[in-house]
Amino acid sequence: MYPTPLEFTSKNWTVPEGTLPVFDRRIQHLPMQDIILIQGDGNYTLFYCSNGKRIMVSKTLRDYEKLMTESSSFFRIHKSYLINLAYVQRYDVKGEDCVWMKDGQIISIARRRKHQFAAYMRQYLNH
C-alpha cells in the first residue's frame, strides 16, 4: 500500500517552517499565522483563513493535530476544533465556556479541556 500524501509530507518531504501542508486539488503550504481555526468533520477538515478563504480537505483533524508542534499557537479546544490562539478575542471558562474568535465565530470549550485551555492561554499570553 502506498503512503498517504500526509505521510509523504511529514516523513520524506520538507515542510516549510511555520506552515501546514494542505491537500485540496494540489499540495500547498498554508502559513500557520494565517489560519484562524481548523474544524474537523469526520474524514474532512475545514481551514478558516484570515483572508476569508475556506479550504476543505479530505484528511482528519487528528492528522493535522499530529503535525502541530508544542511551540505552535494552536490548541484543540473541542473534538471538532483546533483554534489559533492569536485569533482569540476573548474567552470564558467559568460561565459560558466559550471562545470568541476575531472573525466573529463563537466556539464552545469542551468541559474536559477548559482547565487545560485556561492554563495554555495564560502561558501563551505571558510570552
PDB file of C-alpha atoms in Angstrom:
ATOM      1  CA  MET A   1       0.000   0.000   0.000  1.00  0.00           C
ATOM      2  CA  TYR A   2       1.248   3.490  -0.845  1.00  0.00           C
ATOM      3  CA  PRO A   3       1.731   6.089   1.903  1.00  0.00           C
ATOM      4  CA  THR A   4      -0.799   8.893   2.004  1.00  0.00           C
ATOM      5  CA  PRO A   5       0.307  12.393   0.909  1.00  0.00           C
ATOM      6  CA  LEU A   6       0.323  13.417   4.569  1.00  0.00           C
ATOM      7  CA  GLU A   7       2.772  10.620   5.364  1.00  0.00           C
ATOM      8  CA  PHE A   8       4.964  11.686   2.459  1.00  0.00           C
ATOM      9  CA  THR A   9       4.930  15.266   3.651  1.00  0.00           C
ATOM     10  CA  SER A  10       5.680  14.615   7.281  1.00  0.00           C
ATOM     11  CA  LYS A  11       8.396  11.992   6.693  1.00  0.00           C
ATOM     12  CA  ASN A  12      10.082  12.486   3.333  1.00  0.00           C
ATOM     13  CA  TRP A  13       9.329  15.982   2.071  1.00  0.00           C
ATOM     14  CA  THR A  14      10.363  19.165   3.739  1.00  0.00           C
ATOM     15  CA  VAL A  15       7.515  21.217   5.099  1.00  0.00           C
ATOM     16  CA  PRO A  16       8.456  24.889   5.298  1.00  0.00           C
ATOM     17  CA  GLU A  17       8.781  26.076   8.912  1.00  0.00           C
ATOM     18  CA  GLY A  18       5.585  27.627  10.247  1.00  0.00           C
ATOM     19  CA  THR A  19       3.300  26.102   7.607  1.00  0.00           C
ATOM     20  CA  LEU A  20       0.852  23.234   7.344  1.00  0.00           C
ATOM     21  CA  PRO A  21       0.551  21.104   4.204  1.00  0.00           C
ATOM     22  CA  VAL A  22      -2.962  21.298   2.782  1.00  0.00           C
ATOM     23  CA  PHE A  23      -4.104  18.915   0.084  1.00  0.00           C
ATOM     24  CA  ASP A  24      -7.131  20.251  -1.748  1.00  0.00           C
ATOM     25  CA  ARG A  25      -6.602  19.907  -5.503  1.00  0.00           C
ATOM     26  CA  ARG A  26      -2.887  20.460  -5.149  1.00  0.00           C
ATOM     27  CA  ILE A  27      -0.416  20.474  -2.304  1.00  0.00           C
ATOM     28  CA  GLN A  28       0.024  23.907  -0.793  1.00  0.00           C
ATOM     29  CA  HIS A  29       1.601  25.100   2.428  1.00  0.00           C
ATOM     30  CA  LEU A  30      -0.571  27.444   4.466  1.00  0.00           C
ATOM     31  CA  PRO A  31       1.280  29.752   6.829  1.00  0.00           C
ATOM     32  CA  MET A  32       0.086  28.851  10.331  1.00  0.00           C
ATOM     33  CA  GLN A  33      -0.280  32.520  11.267  1.00  0.00           C
ATOM     34  CA  ASP A  34      -2.937  32.859   8.508  1.00  0.00           C
ATOM     35  CA  ILE A  35      -5.121  30.041   9.879  1.00  0.00           C
ATOM     36  CA  ILE A  36      -7.826  31.209  12.297  1.00  0.00           C
ATOM     37  CA  LEU A  37      -9.141  27.766  13.130  1.00  0.00           C
ATOM     38  CA  ILE A  38      -9.340  24.243  11.817  1.00  0.00           C
ATOM     39  CA  GLN A  39     -12.643  22.382  12.024  1.00  0.00           C
ATOM     40  CA  GLY A  40     -12.913  18.626  11.744  1.00  0.00           C
ATOM     41  CA  ASP A  41     -15.968  16.885  10.368  1.00  0.00           C
ATOM     42  CA  GLY A  42     -15.437  13.137  10.166  1.00  0.00           C
ATOM     43  CA  ASN A  43     -12.864  12.419   7.468  1.00  0.00           C
ATOM     44  CA  TYR A  44     -12.837  16.058   6.318  1.00  0.00           C
ATOM     45  CA  THR A  45     -11.127  19.141   7.670  1.00  0.00           C
ATOM     46  CA  LEU A  46     -12.086  22.754   7.003  1.00  0.00           C
ATOM     47  CA  PHE A  47      -9.480  25.507   7.307  1.00  0.00           C
ATOM     48  CA  TYR A  48     -10.690  29.049   8.059  1.00  0.00           C
ATOM     49  CA  CYS A  49      -8.090  31.574   6.895  1.00  0.00           C
ATOM     50  CA  SER A  50      -7.595  35.217   7.880  1.00  0.00           C
ATOM     51  CA  ASN A  51      -8.209  36.379   4.286  1.00  0.00           C
ATOM     52  CA  GLY A  52     -11.735  34.891   4.415  1.00  0.00           C
ATOM     53  CA  LYS A  53     -10.784  31.843   2.367  1.00  0.00           C
ATOM     54  CA  ARG A  54     -12.028  28.412   3.429  1.00  0.00           C
ATOM     55  CA  ILE A  55     -10.323  25.230   2.324  1.00  0.00           C
ATOM     56  CA  MET A  56     -11.856  21.772   2.744  1.00  0.00           C
ATOM     57  CA  VAL A  57      -9.596  18.738   2.569  1.00  0.00           C
ATOM     58  CA  SER A  58     -10.161  15.016   2.923  1.00  0.00           C
ATOM     59  CA  LYS A  59      -7.884  14.441   5.912  1.00  0.00           C
ATOM     60  CA  THR A  60      -8.901  14.195   9.549  1.00  0.00           C
ATOM     61  CA  LEU A  61      -8.370  16.831  12.188  1.00  0.00           C
ATOM     62  CA  ARG A  62      -6.226  14.303  14.066  1.00  0.00           C
ATOM     63  CA  ASP A  63      -3.843  14.138  11.082  1.00  0.00           C
ATOM     64  CA  TYR A  64      -3.298  17.874  11.286  1.00  0.00           C
ATOM     65  CA  GLU A  65      -3.082  17.891  15.072  1.00  0.00           C
ATOM     66  CA  LYS A  66      -0.164  15.429  14.807  1.00  0.00           C
ATOM     67  CA  LEU A  67       1.708  17.922  12.623  1.00  0.00           C
ATOM     68  CA  MET A  68       1.444  20.654  15.269  1.00  0.00           C
ATOM     69  CA  THR A  69       4.435  21.256  17.480  1.00  0.00           C
ATOM     70  CA  GLU A  70       4.180  22.143  21.128  1.00  0.00           C
ATOM     71  CA  SER A  71       5.501  25.591  20.269  1.00  0.00           C
ATOM     72  CA  SER A  72       2.603  26.280  17.899  1.00  0.00           C
ATOM     73  CA  SER A  73      -0.141  28.656  18.914  1.00  0.00           C
ATOM     74  CA  PHE A  74      -2.887  26.090  18.226  1.00  0.00           C
ATOM     75  CA  PHE A  75      -4.981  24.345  20.859  1.00  0.00           C
ATOM     76  CA  ARG A  76      -7.574  21.610  20.433  1.00  0.00           C
ATOM     77  CA  ILE A  77     -10.430  23.175  22.311  1.00  0.00           C
ATOM     78  CA  HIS A  78     -13.078  20.653  21.335  1.00  0.00           C
ATOM     79  CA  LYS A  79     -13.178  17.330  19.499  1.00  0.00           C
ATOM     80  CA  SER A  80     -14.005  19.234  16.307  1.00  0.00           C
ATOM     81  CA  TYR A  81     -11.845  22.362  16.632  1.00  0.00           C
ATOM     82  CA  LEU A  82      -8.209  23.390  16.679  1.00  0.00           C
ATOM     83  CA  ILE A  83      -8.014  27.141  17.235  1.00  0.00           C
ATOM     84  CA  ASN A  84      -5.182  29.601  16.695  1.00  0.00           C
ATOM     85  CA  LEU A  85      -4.719  31.450  19.985  1.00  0.00           C
ATOM     86  CA  ALA A  86      -3.543  34.540  18.100  1.00  0.00           C
ATOM     87  CA  TYR A  87      -7.123  34.998  16.851  1.00  0.00           C
ATOM     88  CA  VAL A  88      -8.865  34.650  20.221  1.00  0.00           C
ATOM     89  CA  GLN A  89     -10.715  37.851  21.040  1.00  0.00           C
ATOM     90  CA  ARG A  90     -11.899  36.720  24.465  1.00  0.00           C
ATOM     91  CA  TYR A  91     -12.727  33.546  26.346  1.00  0.00           C
ATOM     92  CA  ASP A  92     -14.777  32.485  29.353  1.00  0.00           C
ATOM     93  CA  VAL A  93     -14.031  29.244  31.216  1.00  0.00           C
ATOM     94  CA  LYS A  94     -16.148  29.999  34.289  1.00  0.00           C
ATOM     95  CA  GLY A  95     -19.528  30.785  32.788  1.00  0.00           C
ATOM     96  CA  GLU A  96     -20.371  30.234  29.162  1.00  0.00           C
ATOM     97  CA  ASP A  97     -17.315  28.040  28.410  1.00  0.00           C
ATOM     98  CA  CYS A  98     -16.812  29.693  25.021  1.00  0.00           C
ATOM     99  CA  VAL A  99     -14.118  31.329  22.945  1.00  0.00           C
ATOM    100  CA  TRP A 100     -14.919  34.344  20.795  1.00  0.00           C
ATOM    101  CA  MET A 101     -12.706  34.466  17.716  1.00  0.00           C
ATOM    102  CA  LYS A 102     -11.719  37.694  15.952  1.00  0.00           C
ATOM    103  CA  ASP A 103     -13.638  36.626  12.846  1.00  0.00           C
ATOM    104  CA  GLY A 104     -16.890  36.529  14.873  1.00  0.00           C
ATOM    105  CA  GLN A 105     -17.168  32.779  15.437  1.00  0.00           C
ATOM    106  CA  ILE A 106     -18.055  31.504  18.890  1.00  0.00           C
ATOM    107  CA  ILE A 107     -16.615  28.093  19.751  1.00  0.00           C
ATOM    108  CA  SER A 108     -17.636  26.016  22.761  1.00  0.00           C
ATOM    109  CA  ILE A 109     -14.887  24.741  25.039  1.00  0.00           C
ATOM    110  CA  ALA A 110     -15.170  21.067  25.916  1.00  0.00           C
ATOM    111  CA  ARG A 111     -15.680  20.551  29.658  1.00  0.00           C
ATOM    112  CA  ARG A 112     -12.681  18.228  29.875  1.00  0.00           C
ATOM    113  CA  ARG A 113     -10.405  20.741  28.161  1.00  0.00           C
ATOM    114  CA  LYS A 114     -11.396  24.032  29.775  1.00  0.00           C
ATOM    115  CA  HIS A 115      -8.867  23.996  32.646  1.00  0.00           C
ATOM    116  CA  GLN A 116      -6.055  22.904  30.338  1.00  0.00           C
ATOM    117  CA  PHE A 117      -7.115  25.587  27.837  1.00  0.00           C
ATOM    118  CA  ALA A 118      -7.128  28.306  30.517  1.00  0.00           C
ATOM    119  CA  ALA A 119      -3.592  27.317  31.584  1.00  0.00           C
ATOM    120  CA  TYR A 120      -2.388  27.121  27.977  1.00  0.00           C
ATOM    121  CA  MET A 121      -3.933  30.521  27.218  1.00  0.00           C
ATOM    122  CA  ARG A 122      -2.296  32.146  30.266  1.00  0.00           C
ATOM    123  CA  GLN A 123       1.063  30.717  29.190  1.00  0.00           C
ATOM    124  CA  TYR A 124       0.507  31.937  25.611  1.00  0.00           C
ATOM    125  CA  LEU A 125      -0.378  35.471  26.779  1.00  0.00           C
ATOM    126  CA  ASN A 126       2.697  35.660  29.020  1.00  0.00           C
ATOM    127  CA  HIS A 127       5.041  35.072  26.053  1.00  0.00           C
TER     128      HIS A 127
END
